[in-house]
PDB file of C-alpha atoms in Angstrom:
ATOM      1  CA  UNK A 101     -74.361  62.603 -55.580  1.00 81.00           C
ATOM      2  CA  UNK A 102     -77.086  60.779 -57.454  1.00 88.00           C
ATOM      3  CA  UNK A 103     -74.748  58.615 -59.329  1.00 91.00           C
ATOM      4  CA  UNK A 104     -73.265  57.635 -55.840  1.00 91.00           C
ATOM      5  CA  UNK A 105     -77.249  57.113 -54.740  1.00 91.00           C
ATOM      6  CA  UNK A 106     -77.615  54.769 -58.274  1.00 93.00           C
ATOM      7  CA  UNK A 107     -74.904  52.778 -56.849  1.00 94.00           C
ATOM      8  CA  UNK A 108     -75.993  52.370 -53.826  1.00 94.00           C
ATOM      9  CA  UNK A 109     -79.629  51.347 -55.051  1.00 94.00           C
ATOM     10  CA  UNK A 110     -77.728  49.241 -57.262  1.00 96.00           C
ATOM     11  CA  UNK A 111     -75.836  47.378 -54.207  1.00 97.00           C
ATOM     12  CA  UNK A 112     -78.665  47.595 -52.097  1.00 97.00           C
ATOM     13  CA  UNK A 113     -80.913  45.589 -54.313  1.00 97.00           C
ATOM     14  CA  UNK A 114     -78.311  42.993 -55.290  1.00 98.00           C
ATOM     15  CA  UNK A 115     -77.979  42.499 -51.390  1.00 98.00           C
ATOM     16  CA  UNK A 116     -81.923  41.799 -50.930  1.00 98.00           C
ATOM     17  CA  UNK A 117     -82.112  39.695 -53.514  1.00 98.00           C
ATOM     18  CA  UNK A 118     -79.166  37.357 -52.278  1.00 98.00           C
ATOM     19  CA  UNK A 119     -80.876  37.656 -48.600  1.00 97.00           C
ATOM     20  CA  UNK A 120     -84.382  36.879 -49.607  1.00 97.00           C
ATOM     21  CA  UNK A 121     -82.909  33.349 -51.299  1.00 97.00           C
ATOM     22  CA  UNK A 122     -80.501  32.721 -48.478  1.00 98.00           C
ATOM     23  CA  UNK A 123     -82.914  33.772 -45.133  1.00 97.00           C
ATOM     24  CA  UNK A 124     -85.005  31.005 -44.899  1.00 97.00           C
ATOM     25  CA  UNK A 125     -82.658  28.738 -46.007  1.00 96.00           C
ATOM     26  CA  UNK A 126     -80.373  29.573 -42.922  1.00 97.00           C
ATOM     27  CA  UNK A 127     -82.795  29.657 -40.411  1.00 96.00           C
ATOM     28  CA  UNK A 128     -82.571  26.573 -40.457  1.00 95.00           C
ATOM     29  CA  UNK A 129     -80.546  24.568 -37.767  1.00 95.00           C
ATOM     30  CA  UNK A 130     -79.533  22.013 -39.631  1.00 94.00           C
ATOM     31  CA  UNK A 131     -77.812  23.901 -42.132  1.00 94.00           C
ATOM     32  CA  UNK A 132     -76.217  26.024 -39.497  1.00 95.00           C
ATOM     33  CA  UNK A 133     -74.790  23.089 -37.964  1.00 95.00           C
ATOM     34  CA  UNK A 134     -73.416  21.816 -41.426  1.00 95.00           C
ATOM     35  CA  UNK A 135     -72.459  24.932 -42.950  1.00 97.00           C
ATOM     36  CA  UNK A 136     -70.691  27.102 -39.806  1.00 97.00           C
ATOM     37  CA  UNK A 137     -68.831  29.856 -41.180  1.00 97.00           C
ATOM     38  CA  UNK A 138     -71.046  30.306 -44.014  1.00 97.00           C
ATOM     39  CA  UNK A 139     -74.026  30.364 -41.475  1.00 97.00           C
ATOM     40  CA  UNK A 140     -71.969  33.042 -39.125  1.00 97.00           C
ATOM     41  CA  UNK A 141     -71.024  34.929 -42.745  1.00 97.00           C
ATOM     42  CA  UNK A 142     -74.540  34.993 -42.959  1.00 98.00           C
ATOM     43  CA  UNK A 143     -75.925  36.111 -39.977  1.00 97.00           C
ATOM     44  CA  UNK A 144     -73.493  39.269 -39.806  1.00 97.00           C
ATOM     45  CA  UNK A 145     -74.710  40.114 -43.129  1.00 98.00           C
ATOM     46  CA  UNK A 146     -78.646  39.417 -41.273  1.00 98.00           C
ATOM     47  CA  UNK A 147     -77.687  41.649 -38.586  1.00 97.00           C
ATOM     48  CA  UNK A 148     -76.313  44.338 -40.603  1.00 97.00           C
ATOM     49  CA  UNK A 149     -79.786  44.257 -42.818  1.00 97.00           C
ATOM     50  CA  UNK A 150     -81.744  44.476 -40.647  1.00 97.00           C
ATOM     51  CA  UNK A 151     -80.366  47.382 -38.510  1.00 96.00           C
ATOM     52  CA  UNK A 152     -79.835  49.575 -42.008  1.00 95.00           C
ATOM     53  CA  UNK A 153     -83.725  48.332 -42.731  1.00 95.00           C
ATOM     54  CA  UNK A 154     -85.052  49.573 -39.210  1.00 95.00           C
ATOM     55  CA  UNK A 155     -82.862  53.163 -39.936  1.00 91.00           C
ATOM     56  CA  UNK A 156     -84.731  53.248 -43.277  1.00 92.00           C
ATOM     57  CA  UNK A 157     -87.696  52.556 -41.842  1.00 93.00           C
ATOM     58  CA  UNK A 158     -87.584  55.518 -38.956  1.00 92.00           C
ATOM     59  CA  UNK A 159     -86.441  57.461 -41.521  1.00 88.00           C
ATOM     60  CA  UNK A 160     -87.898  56.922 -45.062  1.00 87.00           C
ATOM     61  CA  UNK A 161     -86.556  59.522 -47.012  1.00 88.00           C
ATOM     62  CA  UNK A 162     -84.553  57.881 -50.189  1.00 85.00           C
ATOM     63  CA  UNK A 163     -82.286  60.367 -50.745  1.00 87.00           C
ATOM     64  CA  UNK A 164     -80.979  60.955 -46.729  1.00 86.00           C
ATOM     65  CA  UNK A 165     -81.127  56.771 -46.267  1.00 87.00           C
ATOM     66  CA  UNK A 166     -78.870  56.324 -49.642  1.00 87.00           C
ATOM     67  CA  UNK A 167     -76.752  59.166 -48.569  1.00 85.00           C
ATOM     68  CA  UNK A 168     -75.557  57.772 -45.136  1.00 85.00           C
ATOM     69  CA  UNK A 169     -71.688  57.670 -44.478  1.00 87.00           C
ATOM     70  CA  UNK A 170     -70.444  54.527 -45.720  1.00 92.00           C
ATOM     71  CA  UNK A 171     -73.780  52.527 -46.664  1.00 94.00           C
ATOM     72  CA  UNK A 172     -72.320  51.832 -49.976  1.00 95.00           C
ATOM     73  CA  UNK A 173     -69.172  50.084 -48.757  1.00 96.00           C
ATOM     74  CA  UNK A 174     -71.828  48.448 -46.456  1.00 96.00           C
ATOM     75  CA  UNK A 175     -73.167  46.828 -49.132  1.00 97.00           C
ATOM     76  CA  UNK A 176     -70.324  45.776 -50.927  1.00 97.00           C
ATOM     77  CA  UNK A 177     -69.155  44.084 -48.252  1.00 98.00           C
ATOM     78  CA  UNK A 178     -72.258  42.363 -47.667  1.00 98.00           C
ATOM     79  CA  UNK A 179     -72.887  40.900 -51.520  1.00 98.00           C
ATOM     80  CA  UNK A 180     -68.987  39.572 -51.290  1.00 98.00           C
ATOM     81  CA  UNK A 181     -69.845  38.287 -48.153  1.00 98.00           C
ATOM     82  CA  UNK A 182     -73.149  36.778 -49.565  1.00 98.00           C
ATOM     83  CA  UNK A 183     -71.309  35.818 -52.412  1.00 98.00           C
ATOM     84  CA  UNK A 184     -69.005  33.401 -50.437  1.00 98.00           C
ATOM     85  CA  UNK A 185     -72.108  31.936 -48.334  1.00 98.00           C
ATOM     86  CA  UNK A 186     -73.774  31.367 -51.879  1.00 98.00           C
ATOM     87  CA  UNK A 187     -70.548  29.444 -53.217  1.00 98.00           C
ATOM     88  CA  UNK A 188     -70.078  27.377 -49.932  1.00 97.00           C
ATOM     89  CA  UNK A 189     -74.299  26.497 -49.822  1.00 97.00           C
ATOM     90  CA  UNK A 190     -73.536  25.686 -53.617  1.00 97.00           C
ATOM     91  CA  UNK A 191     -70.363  23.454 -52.918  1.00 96.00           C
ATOM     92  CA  UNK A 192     -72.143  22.021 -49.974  1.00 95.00           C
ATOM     93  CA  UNK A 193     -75.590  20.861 -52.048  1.00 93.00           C
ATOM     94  CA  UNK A 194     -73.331  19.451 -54.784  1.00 94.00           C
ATOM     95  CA  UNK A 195     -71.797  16.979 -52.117  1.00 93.00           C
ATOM     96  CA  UNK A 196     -74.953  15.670 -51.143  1.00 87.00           C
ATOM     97  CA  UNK A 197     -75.954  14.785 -54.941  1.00 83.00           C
TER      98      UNK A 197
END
């Protein structure tokens, strides 16, 4: 159970630190309007933080908030998915060079 926890943690931190670079840059409307799917990739991913964050927050027990069916795969899914937003910003910027 706590290696499944570590791994979680793990996940869970890659994921912030991908959406703390990424959030600011996608509120903006420009970008959403040049960068569509990657902003709609994006704002799932958003959504899905900050739901799990207002959980944890009700609820701040580490143990009970990394042991919640299927938060792993959660964020798995969300650094792939922030993975692919991250490659198309990157492609994008490098046109405009």
């Amino acid at each position: 159970k706590l290696l499944y926890i570590s791994e979680c943690l793990d996940a869970w931190l890659k994921v912030q630190r991908a959406w703390m670079y990424l959030q600011p840059i996608f509120d903006s409307p420009d970008i959403m309007k040049q960068l569509p799917t990657e902003g709609k990739k994006f704002k799932l991913v958003d959504n899905k933080w900050r739901q799990v964050m207002g959980r944890v927050h009700n609820h701040p027990h580490a143990l009970n908030a990394c042991s919640q069916e299927g938060l792993l795969e959660t964020w798995t899914h969300a650094n792939e998915d922030l993975d692919m937003v991250q490659k198309g910003l990157d492609d994008y910027l490098e046109t405009k060079r």
